[in-house]
GROMACS .gro file of C-alpha atoms in nm:
model
  408
    1UNK     CA    1  -7.841   9.900  -5.771
    2UNK     CA    2  -7.930   9.564  -5.611
    3UNK     CA    3  -7.657   9.403  -5.400
    4UNK     CA    4  -7.587   9.039  -5.495
    5UNK     CA    5  -7.569   8.813  -5.191
    6UNK     CA    6  -7.269   8.582  -5.162
    7UNK     CA    7  -7.493   8.276  -5.180
    8UNK     CA    8  -7.651   8.388  -5.509
    9UNK     CA    9  -7.330   8.508  -5.674
   10UNK     CA   10  -7.214   8.295  -5.968
   11UNK     CA   11  -6.975   8.005  -5.914
   12UNK     CA   12  -6.635   7.982  -6.078
   13UNK     CA   13  -6.773   7.712  -6.309
   14UNK     CA   14  -7.033   7.959  -6.435
   15UNK     CA   15  -6.788   8.249  -6.457
   16UNK     CA   16  -6.531   8.053  -6.660
   17UNK     CA   17  -6.771   7.814  -6.836
   18UNK     CA   18  -6.755   7.434  -6.863
   19UNK     CA   19  -6.585   7.443  -7.208
   20UNK     CA   20  -6.294   7.629  -7.049
   21UNK     CA   21  -6.215   7.341  -6.813
   22UNK     CA   22  -6.239   7.082  -7.093
   23UNK     CA   23  -6.010   7.286  -7.321
   24UNK     CA   24  -5.759   7.359  -7.043
   25UNK     CA   25  -5.747   6.988  -6.950
   26UNK     CA   26  -5.673   6.865  -7.303
   27UNK     CA   27  -5.428   7.154  -7.362
   28UNK     CA   28  -5.208   7.009  -7.084
   29UNK     CA   29  -5.170   6.676  -7.261
   30UNK     CA   30  -4.899   6.779  -7.511
   31UNK     CA   31  -4.650   6.866  -7.237
   32UNK     CA   32  -4.725   6.542  -7.050
   33UNK     CA   33  -4.657   6.355  -7.376
   34UNK     CA   34  -4.343   6.549  -7.471
   35UNK     CA   35  -4.096   6.423  -7.210
   36UNK     CA   36  -4.185   6.055  -7.248
   37UNK     CA   37  -4.244   6.090  -7.624
   38UNK     CA   38  -3.902   6.245  -7.675
   39UNK     CA   39  -3.739   5.965  -7.474
   40UNK     CA   40  -3.922   5.698  -7.674
   41UNK     CA   41  -3.840   5.834  -8.019
   42UNK     CA   42  -3.471   5.899  -7.938
   43UNK     CA   43  -3.415   5.553  -7.787
   44UNK     CA   44  -3.583   5.393  -8.088
   45UNK     CA   45  -3.428   5.604  -8.364
   46UNK     CA   46  -3.079   5.642  -8.213
   47UNK     CA   47  -3.064   5.317  -8.013
   48UNK     CA   48  -2.919   5.503  -7.714
   49UNK     CA   49  -3.080   5.501  -7.371
   50UNK     CA   50  -2.828   5.752  -7.237
   51UNK     CA   51  -2.898   6.000  -7.518
   52UNK     CA   52  -3.270   5.947  -7.461
   53UNK     CA   53  -3.237   6.035  -7.093
   54UNK     CA   54  -3.027   6.342  -7.169
   55UNK     CA   55  -3.280   6.452  -7.432
   56UNK     CA   56  -3.570   6.428  -7.185
   57UNK     CA   57  -3.364   6.629  -6.936
   58UNK     CA   58  -3.297   6.891  -7.206
   59UNK     CA   59  -3.673   6.936  -7.254
   60UNK     CA   60  -3.712   6.987  -6.879
   61UNK     CA   61  -3.424   7.233  -6.862
   62UNK     CA   62  -3.568   7.437  -7.151
   63UNK     CA   63  -3.904   7.456  -6.975
   64UNK     CA   64  -3.752   7.549  -6.640
   65UNK     CA   65  -3.524   7.818  -6.781
   66UNK     CA   66  -3.773   7.992  -7.009
   67UNK     CA   67  -4.103   7.916  -6.830
   68UNK     CA   68  -4.085   8.197  -6.570
   69UNK     CA   69  -4.006   8.449  -6.845
   70UNK     CA   70  -4.316   8.338  -7.035
   71UNK     CA   71  -4.514   8.388  -6.714
   72UNK     CA   72  -4.367   8.737  -6.672
   73UNK     CA   73  -4.452   8.818  -7.035
   74UNK     CA   74  -4.811   8.699  -6.977
   75UNK     CA   75  -4.836   8.923  -6.670
   76UNK     CA   76  -4.703   9.215  -6.872
   77UNK     CA   77  -4.877   9.173  -7.210
   78UNK     CA   78  -5.162   8.934  -7.133
   79UNK     CA   79  -5.185   8.558  -7.175
   80UNK     CA   80  -5.346   8.557  -7.519
   81UNK     CA   81  -5.059   8.690  -7.734
   82UNK     CA   82  -4.795   8.494  -7.541
   83UNK     CA   83  -4.984   8.164  -7.568
   84UNK     CA   84  -5.065   8.207  -7.937
   85UNK     CA   85  -4.697   8.268  -8.019
   86UNK     CA   86  -4.562   7.977  -7.812
   87UNK     CA   87  -4.833   7.738  -7.940
   88UNK     CA   88  -4.721   7.797  -8.299
   89UNK     CA   89  -4.351   7.787  -8.209
   90UNK     CA   90  -4.384   7.471  -8.001
   91UNK     CA   91  -4.578   7.284  -8.270
   92UNK     CA   92  -4.305   7.382  -8.516
   93UNK     CA   93  -4.021   7.283  -8.279
   94UNK     CA   94  -4.178   6.941  -8.222
   95UNK     CA   95  -4.185   6.883  -8.597
   96UNK     CA   96  -3.824   7.001  -8.630
   97UNK     CA   97  -3.720   6.771  -8.345
   98UNK     CA   98  -3.870   6.466  -8.517
   99UNK     CA   99  -3.682   6.552  -8.837
  100UNK     CA  100  -3.352   6.603  -8.650
  101UNK     CA  101  -3.382   6.274  -8.460
  102UNK     CA  102  -3.434   6.070  -8.777
  103UNK     CA  103  -3.159   6.256  -8.964
  104UNK     CA  104  -2.782   6.190  -8.938
  105UNK     CA  105  -2.748   6.502  -8.719
  106UNK     CA  106  -2.517   6.485  -8.418
  107UNK     CA  107  -2.634   6.413  -8.064
  108UNK     CA  108  -2.557   6.773  -7.969
  109UNK     CA  109  -2.806   6.897  -8.229
  110UNK     CA  110  -3.067   6.654  -8.095
  111UNK     CA  111  -3.016   6.798  -7.745
  112UNK     CA  112  -3.036   7.155  -7.874
  113UNK     CA  113  -3.358   7.074  -8.057
  114UNK     CA  114  -3.502   6.915  -7.742
  115UNK     CA  115  -3.412   7.228  -7.544
  116UNK     CA  116  -3.613   7.443  -7.789
  117UNK     CA  117  -3.909   7.208  -7.749
  118UNK     CA  118  -3.902   7.264  -7.372
  119UNK     CA  119  -3.832   7.637  -7.403
  120UNK     CA  120  -4.140   7.692  -7.623
  121UNK     CA  121  -4.367   7.459  -7.422
  122UNK     CA  122  -4.694   7.643  -7.350
  123UNK     CA  123  -4.732   7.692  -6.976
  124UNK     CA  124  -5.097   7.589  -6.972
  125UNK     CA  125  -5.119   7.465  -6.612
  126UNK     CA  126  -4.961   7.776  -6.451
  127UNK     CA  127  -5.153   8.007  -6.686
  128UNK     CA  128  -5.478   7.832  -6.599
  129UNK     CA  129  -5.412   7.868  -6.227
  130UNK     CA  130  -5.326   8.235  -6.271
  131UNK     CA  131  -5.630   8.297  -6.491
  132UNK     CA  132  -5.872   8.136  -6.245
  133UNK     CA  133  -5.718   8.309  -5.943
  134UNK     CA  134  -5.763   8.644  -6.121
  135UNK     CA  135  -6.131   8.565  -6.186
  136UNK     CA  136  -6.177   8.468  -5.820
  137UNK     CA  137  -6.006   8.783  -5.691
  138UNK     CA  138  -6.180   9.021  -5.929
  139UNK     CA  139  -6.530   8.877  -5.968
  140UNK     CA  140  -6.621   8.681  -5.655
  141UNK     CA  141  -6.725   8.803  -5.305
  142UNK     CA  142  -6.435   8.829  -5.063
  143UNK     CA  143  -6.585   8.579  -4.817
  144UNK     CA  144  -6.592   8.307  -5.085
  145UNK     CA  145  -6.245   8.363  -5.227
  146UNK     CA  146  -6.036   8.151  -4.987
  147UNK     CA  147  -6.247   7.835  -5.017
  148UNK     CA  148  -6.292   7.880  -5.392
  149UNK     CA  149  -5.915   7.925  -5.437
  150UNK     CA  150  -5.851   7.608  -5.235
  151UNK     CA  151  -6.105   7.414  -5.444
  152UNK     CA  152  -5.953   7.551  -5.765
  153UNK     CA  153  -5.600   7.450  -5.668
  154UNK     CA  154  -5.734   7.107  -5.574
  155UNK     CA  155  -5.891   7.065  -5.916
  156UNK     CA  156  -5.585   7.199  -6.098
  157UNK     CA  157  -5.348   6.963  -5.915
  158UNK     CA  158  -5.581   6.667  -5.977
  159UNK     CA  159  -5.593   6.762  -6.346
  160UNK     CA  160  -5.211   6.772  -6.358
  161UNK     CA  161  -5.185   6.434  -6.188
  162UNK     CA  162  -5.442   6.280  -6.424
  163UNK     CA  163  -5.271   6.415  -6.733
  164UNK     CA  164  -4.929   6.293  -6.621
  165UNK     CA  165  -5.072   5.944  -6.570
  166UNK     CA  166  -5.268   5.937  -6.898
  167UNK     CA  167  -5.006   6.116  -7.112
  168UNK     CA  168  -4.732   5.851  -7.087
  169UNK     CA  169  -4.995   5.578  -7.134
  170UNK     CA  170  -5.110   5.746  -7.456
  171UNK     CA  171  -4.748   5.771  -7.574
  172UNK     CA  172  -4.701   5.398  -7.521
  173UNK     CA  173  -5.018   5.310  -7.712
  174UNK     CA  174  -4.937   5.534  -8.011
  175UNK     CA  175  -4.572   5.426  -8.026
  176UNK     CA  176  -4.673   5.059  -8.017
  177UNK     CA  177  -4.964   5.073  -8.261
  178UNK     CA  178  -4.836   5.331  -8.512
  179UNK     CA  179  -4.472   5.440  -8.480
  180UNK     CA  180  -4.235   5.601  -8.224
  181UNK     CA  181  -4.281   5.940  -8.395
  182UNK     CA  182  -4.662   5.927  -8.362
  183UNK     CA  183  -4.679   6.071  -8.006
  184UNK     CA  184  -4.465   6.368  -8.115
  185UNK     CA  185  -4.691   6.429  -8.416
  186UNK     CA  186  -5.005   6.414  -8.201
  187UNK     CA  187  -4.851   6.645  -7.938
  188UNK     CA  188  -4.777   6.898  -8.214
  189UNK     CA  189  -5.136   6.879  -8.344
  190UNK     CA  190  -5.290   6.905  -7.996
  191UNK     CA  191  -5.071   7.206  -7.921
  192UNK     CA  192  -5.192   7.394  -8.226
  193UNK     CA  193  -5.561   7.313  -8.173
  194UNK     CA  194  -5.615   7.307  -7.798
  195UNK     CA  195  -5.347   7.546  -7.673
  196UNK     CA  196  -5.469   7.781  -7.946
  197UNK     CA  197  -5.827   7.737  -7.818
  198UNK     CA  198  -5.707   7.793  -7.461
  199UNK     CA  199  -5.534   8.115  -7.569
  200UNK     CA  200  -5.838   8.245  -7.758
  201UNK     CA  201  -6.095   8.152  -7.491
  202UNK     CA  202  -6.273   8.463  -7.353
  203UNK     CA  203  -6.105   8.410  -7.013
  204UNK     CA  204  -5.774   8.479  -7.191
  205UNK     CA  205  -5.864   8.847  -7.170
  206UNK     CA  206  -5.876   8.833  -6.790
  207UNK     CA  207  -5.622   9.080  -6.656
  208UNK     CA  208  -5.585   9.174  -6.293
  209UNK     CA  209  -5.732   9.512  -6.217
  210UNK     CA  210  -5.413   9.584  -6.024
  211UNK     CA  211  -5.218   9.617  -6.351
  212UNK     CA  212  -5.153   9.968  -6.481
  213UNK     CA  213  -5.290  10.081  -6.818
  214UNK     CA  214  -4.962   9.992  -6.989
  215UNK     CA  215  -4.961   9.644  -6.830
  216UNK     CA  216  -4.699   9.724  -6.566
  217UNK     CA  217  -4.738   9.559  -6.226
  218UNK     CA  218  -4.783   9.777  -5.915
  219UNK     CA  219  -4.540   9.551  -5.729
  220UNK     CA  220  -4.165   9.547  -5.780
  221UNK     CA  221  -3.999   9.241  -5.931
  222UNK     CA  222  -3.791   9.215  -5.613
  223UNK     CA  223  -4.107   9.104  -5.428
  224UNK     CA  224  -4.082   8.774  -5.613
  225UNK     CA  225  -3.778   8.700  -5.398
  226UNK     CA  226  -3.943   8.747  -5.058
  227UNK     CA  227  -3.845   8.463  -4.817
  228UNK     CA  228  -4.211   8.372  -4.759
  229UNK     CA  229  -4.254   8.307  -5.132
  230UNK     CA  230  -3.913   8.149  -5.195
  231UNK     CA  231  -3.974   7.892  -4.920
  232UNK     CA  232  -4.281   7.776  -5.118
  233UNK     CA  233  -4.063   7.743  -5.429
  234UNK     CA  234  -3.815   7.533  -5.228
  235UNK     CA  235  -4.100   7.315  -5.102
  236UNK     CA  236  -4.238   7.252  -5.449
  237UNK     CA  237  -3.884   7.188  -5.577
  238UNK     CA  238  -3.868   6.915  -5.312
  239UNK     CA  239  -4.191   6.766  -5.449
  240UNK     CA  240  -4.032   6.765  -5.796
  241UNK     CA  241  -3.727   6.590  -5.651
  242UNK     CA  242  -3.961   6.331  -5.503
  243UNK     CA  243  -4.140   6.266  -5.835
  244UNK     CA  244  -3.814   6.217  -6.025
  245UNK     CA  245  -3.651   6.002  -5.757
  246UNK     CA  246  -3.958   5.787  -5.691
  247UNK     CA  247  -4.023   5.693  -6.055
  248UNK     CA  248  -3.656   5.621  -6.128
  249UNK     CA  249  -3.605   5.417  -5.809
  250UNK     CA  250  -3.929   5.228  -5.877
  251UNK     CA  251  -3.810   5.146  -6.228
  252UNK     CA  252  -3.486   5.006  -6.084
  253UNK     CA  253  -3.686   4.808  -5.825
  254UNK     CA  254  -3.905   4.648  -6.092
  255UNK     CA  255  -3.609   4.593  -6.325
  256UNK     CA  256  -3.449   4.380  -6.054
  257UNK     CA  257  -3.759   4.161  -6.080
  258UNK     CA  258  -3.747   4.146  -6.459
  259UNK     CA  259  -4.053   4.368  -6.507
  260UNK     CA  260  -3.920   4.720  -6.563
  261UNK     CA  261  -4.203   4.789  -6.811
  262UNK     CA  262  -4.454   4.755  -6.524
  263UNK     CA  263  -4.304   5.042  -6.324
  264UNK     CA  264  -4.541   5.293  -6.486
  265UNK     CA  265  -4.846   5.083  -6.394
  266UNK     CA  266  -4.731   5.054  -6.032
  267UNK     CA  267  -4.654   5.427  -6.024
  268UNK     CA  268  -5.016   5.484  -6.126
  269UNK     CA  269  -5.123   5.359  -5.782
  270UNK     CA  270  -4.970   5.671  -5.634
  271UNK     CA  271  -5.086   5.898  -5.919
  272UNK     CA  272  -5.452   5.799  -5.897
  273UNK     CA  273  -5.459   5.818  -5.517
  274UNK     CA  274  -5.281   6.152  -5.528
  275UNK     CA  275  -5.535   6.296  -5.774
  276UNK     CA  276  -5.831   6.179  -5.565
  277UNK     CA  277  -5.687   6.315  -5.239
  278UNK     CA  278  -5.593   6.643  -5.410
  279UNK     CA  279  -5.961   6.696  -5.491
  280UNK     CA  280  -6.051   6.622  -5.130
  281UNK     CA  281  -5.838   6.907  -4.994
  282UNK     CA  282  -6.113   7.156  -5.086
  283UNK     CA  283  -6.338   7.001  -4.819
  284UNK     CA  284  -6.092   7.037  -4.532
  285UNK     CA  285  -6.204   7.282  -4.260
  286UNK     CA  286  -6.063   7.635  -4.271
  287UNK     CA  287  -5.916   7.597  -3.923
  288UNK     CA  288  -5.684   7.332  -4.068
  289UNK     CA  289  -5.462   7.608  -4.207
  290UNK     CA  290  -5.231   7.588  -4.508
  291UNK     CA  291  -4.927   7.593  -4.276
  292UNK     CA  292  -5.062   7.295  -4.078
  293UNK     CA  293  -5.157   7.108  -4.398
  294UNK     CA  294  -4.806   7.146  -4.535
  295UNK     CA  295  -4.652   6.992  -4.224
  296UNK     CA  296  -4.919   6.721  -4.186
  297UNK     CA  297  -4.921   6.594  -4.543
  298UNK     CA  298  -4.544   6.633  -4.584
  299UNK     CA  299  -4.517   6.414  -4.274
  300UNK     CA  300  -4.729   6.148  -4.445
  301UNK     CA  301  -4.507   6.182  -4.751
  302UNK     CA  302  -4.200   6.125  -4.533
  303UNK     CA  303  -4.359   5.817  -4.372
  304UNK     CA  304  -4.443   5.679  -4.716
  305UNK     CA  305  -4.084   5.717  -4.836
  306UNK     CA  306  -3.964   5.522  -4.532
  307UNK     CA  307  -4.198   5.238  -4.634
  308UNK     CA  308  -4.071   5.275  -4.990
  309UNK     CA  309  -3.707   5.245  -4.884
  310UNK     CA  310  -3.778   4.930  -4.682
  311UNK     CA  311  -4.015   4.756  -4.926
  312UNK     CA  312  -3.897   4.404  -5.005
  313UNK     CA  313  -4.179   4.292  -5.233
  314UNK     CA  314  -4.414   4.427  -5.499
  315UNK     CA  315  -4.698   4.413  -5.244
  316UNK     CA  316  -4.498   4.619  -4.994
  317UNK     CA  317  -4.407   4.866  -5.268
  318UNK     CA  318  -4.774   4.900  -5.368
  319UNK     CA  319  -4.871   4.979  -5.007
  320UNK     CA  320  -4.592   5.238  -4.984
  321UNK     CA  321  -4.707   5.404  -5.307
  322UNK     CA  322  -5.066   5.416  -5.182
  323UNK     CA  323  -4.949   5.596  -4.865
  324UNK     CA  324  -4.740   5.835  -5.075
  325UNK     CA  325  -5.050   5.922  -5.280
  326UNK     CA  326  -5.219   6.037  -4.960
  327UNK     CA  327  -4.931   6.274  -4.887
  328UNK     CA  328  -4.810   6.413  -5.220
  329UNK     CA  329  -5.140   6.529  -5.377
  330UNK     CA  330  -5.258   6.743  -5.083
  331UNK     CA  331  -4.905   6.876  -5.033
  332UNK     CA  332  -4.894   6.996  -5.393
  333UNK     CA  333  -5.236   7.162  -5.360
  334UNK     CA  334  -5.126   7.335  -5.039
  335UNK     CA  335  -4.808   7.472  -5.197
  336UNK     CA  336  -4.991   7.610  -5.500
  337UNK     CA  337  -5.252   7.767  -5.269
  338UNK     CA  338  -4.978   7.934  -5.065
  339UNK     CA  339  -4.811   8.052  -5.387
  340UNK     CA  340  -5.139   8.207  -5.502
  341UNK     CA  341  -5.192   8.376  -5.165
  342UNK     CA  342  -4.840   8.520  -5.159
  343UNK     CA  343  -4.817   8.633  -5.522
  344UNK     CA  344  -4.718   9.001  -5.549
  345UNK     CA  345  -4.990   9.216  -5.703
  346UNK     CA  346  -5.010   9.169  -6.079
  347UNK     CA  347  -4.754   8.886  -6.091
  348UNK     CA  348  -4.962   8.570  -6.043
  349UNK     CA  349  -4.865   8.413  -6.379
  350UNK     CA  350  -4.497   8.467  -6.298
  351UNK     CA  351  -4.535   8.299  -5.959
  352UNK     CA  352  -4.729   8.004  -6.099
  353UNK     CA  353  -4.467   7.942  -6.368
  354UNK     CA  354  -4.193   7.969  -6.103
  355UNK     CA  355  -4.369   7.695  -5.906
  356UNK     CA  356  -4.424   7.484  -6.217
  357UNK     CA  357  -4.059   7.522  -6.312
  358UNK     CA  358  -3.959   7.419  -5.960
  359UNK     CA  359  -4.136   7.086  -6.009
  360UNK     CA  360  -3.976   7.033  -6.352
  361UNK     CA  361  -3.622   7.117  -6.236
  362UNK     CA  362  -3.652   6.896  -5.928
  363UNK     CA  363  -3.793   6.607  -6.130
  364UNK     CA  364  -3.520   6.623  -6.396
  365UNK     CA  365  -3.236   6.659  -6.144
  366UNK     CA  366  -3.356   6.376  -5.920
  367UNK     CA  367  -3.424   6.141  -6.212
  368UNK     CA  368  -3.070   6.189  -6.343
  369UNK     CA  369  -2.905   6.153  -6.000
  370UNK     CA  370  -3.117   5.857  -5.889
  371UNK     CA  371  -3.056   5.679  -6.218
  372UNK     CA  372  -2.680   5.720  -6.175
  373UNK     CA  373  -2.697   5.591  -5.816
  374UNK     CA  374  -2.909   5.292  -5.920
  375UNK     CA  375  -2.665   5.201  -6.196
  376UNK     CA  376  -2.353   5.235  -5.980
  377UNK     CA  377  -2.471   5.130  -5.633
  378UNK     CA  378  -2.794   4.936  -5.689
  379UNK     CA  379  -3.161   4.973  -5.606
  380UNK     CA  380  -3.122   4.996  -5.227
  381UNK     CA  381  -2.938   5.330  -5.223
  382UNK     CA  382  -3.164   5.460  -5.503
  383UNK     CA  383  -3.471   5.396  -5.286
  384UNK     CA  384  -3.326   5.635  -5.027
  385UNK     CA  385  -3.346   5.927  -5.270
  386UNK     CA  386  -3.726   5.976  -5.237
  387UNK     CA  387  -3.672   5.984  -4.860
  388UNK     CA  388  -3.416   6.264  -4.900
  389UNK     CA  389  -3.657   6.454  -5.126
  390UNK     CA  390  -3.939   6.423  -4.871
  391UNK     CA  391  -3.696   6.558  -4.612
  392UNK     CA  392  -3.655   6.872  -4.825
  393UNK     CA  393  -4.034   6.919  -4.834
  394UNK     CA  394  -4.065   6.875  -4.456
  395UNK     CA  395  -3.771   7.109  -4.385
  396UNK     CA  396  -3.922   7.377  -4.608
  397UNK     CA  397  -4.253   7.333  -4.424
  398UNK     CA  398  -4.081   7.389  -4.090
  399UNK     CA  399  -3.906   7.697  -4.229
  400UNK     CA  400  -4.240   7.825  -4.358
  401UNK     CA  401  -4.386   7.786  -4.009
  402UNK     CA  402  -4.096   7.987  -3.862
  403UNK     CA  403  -4.133   8.262  -4.126
  404UNK     CA  404  -4.507   8.301  -4.065
  405UNK     CA  405  -4.591   8.351  -3.696
  406UNK     CA  406  -4.918   8.208  -3.570
  407UNK     CA  407  -5.206   8.456  -3.593
  408UNK     CA  408  -5.473   8.434  -3.324
   0.00000   0.00000   0.00000
């Protein structure tokens, strides 16, 4: 049998196929549209900004609580059956939510309905990361795995950033041109079609060879709670805190200037820069280790939040957001790469959904807290919240360095 040289072995693009990446990208859109779409339709139909904020938070809580269990189920039974079931359920729950919002139902029922929307949200991004990491580990030469994993996490993070910039924009266009319920209807349709296609794609059959015949993992569930893995979860939770605090504080900043509706456009400065820099991480030299990257880019994130807290004009705020884009994208890529490297055997989907849930929980918690601070104490104190979140990311990076001694 002829030995295939590493240089002639197929790339990940060839192994997964270009259609896979297109399907996986569009399949992320529904979730990016859900949180903002839910907020828009509730504020419009119920004329209550506070209920709208609570409803968006309920979606996030549902995702964070149930997401890791969906990841564990995918590890145990395979991604295909889990994704098919949640795609159908989520499309149905979105339709039910729209009906509940426009009905005379109580606010509590609206919140419960929003929770079910989040709980059934297909975990496309974590499942995609897990699926691609499995292909890399099982079907690529060992010497190419580290760089390919880094490049994959770069792409995945850039895809997430792009979707979360484009998703809210699409919600605004549909709500303005058609009706507030239109984004929810489109999210339901996209879930059925593209999450279904993502589930049924041939890569959906990829299962780690480390799994037993009955699907059981060779590693104990307790390995998910190793300090070296939990510190990554804390770090990515800090990034979620930053996202929630930054957007809310920025909205307050622009509202003071009578242009709250422009906060999303200004936020895009950071989102676009973050996506571009996330892609660039794949080209960093191997000697610039993941531990060093975490500390370096988290340091840039911290510096950017200092500029953010002291910005006195829209120009100064734009510069601060540009600096933050340099720090947050590569930091996110680094944390997902560390999560992939430290996943217990046969539990990669569980780990990826844990990390994804960490971002969601942090974002929801910080948005709620920062909004309360902005309303009670003003924009100045609210602008300190992203700084505190960046401090969490840096502290977790230092702890990670202490938990993983330098190897020479």
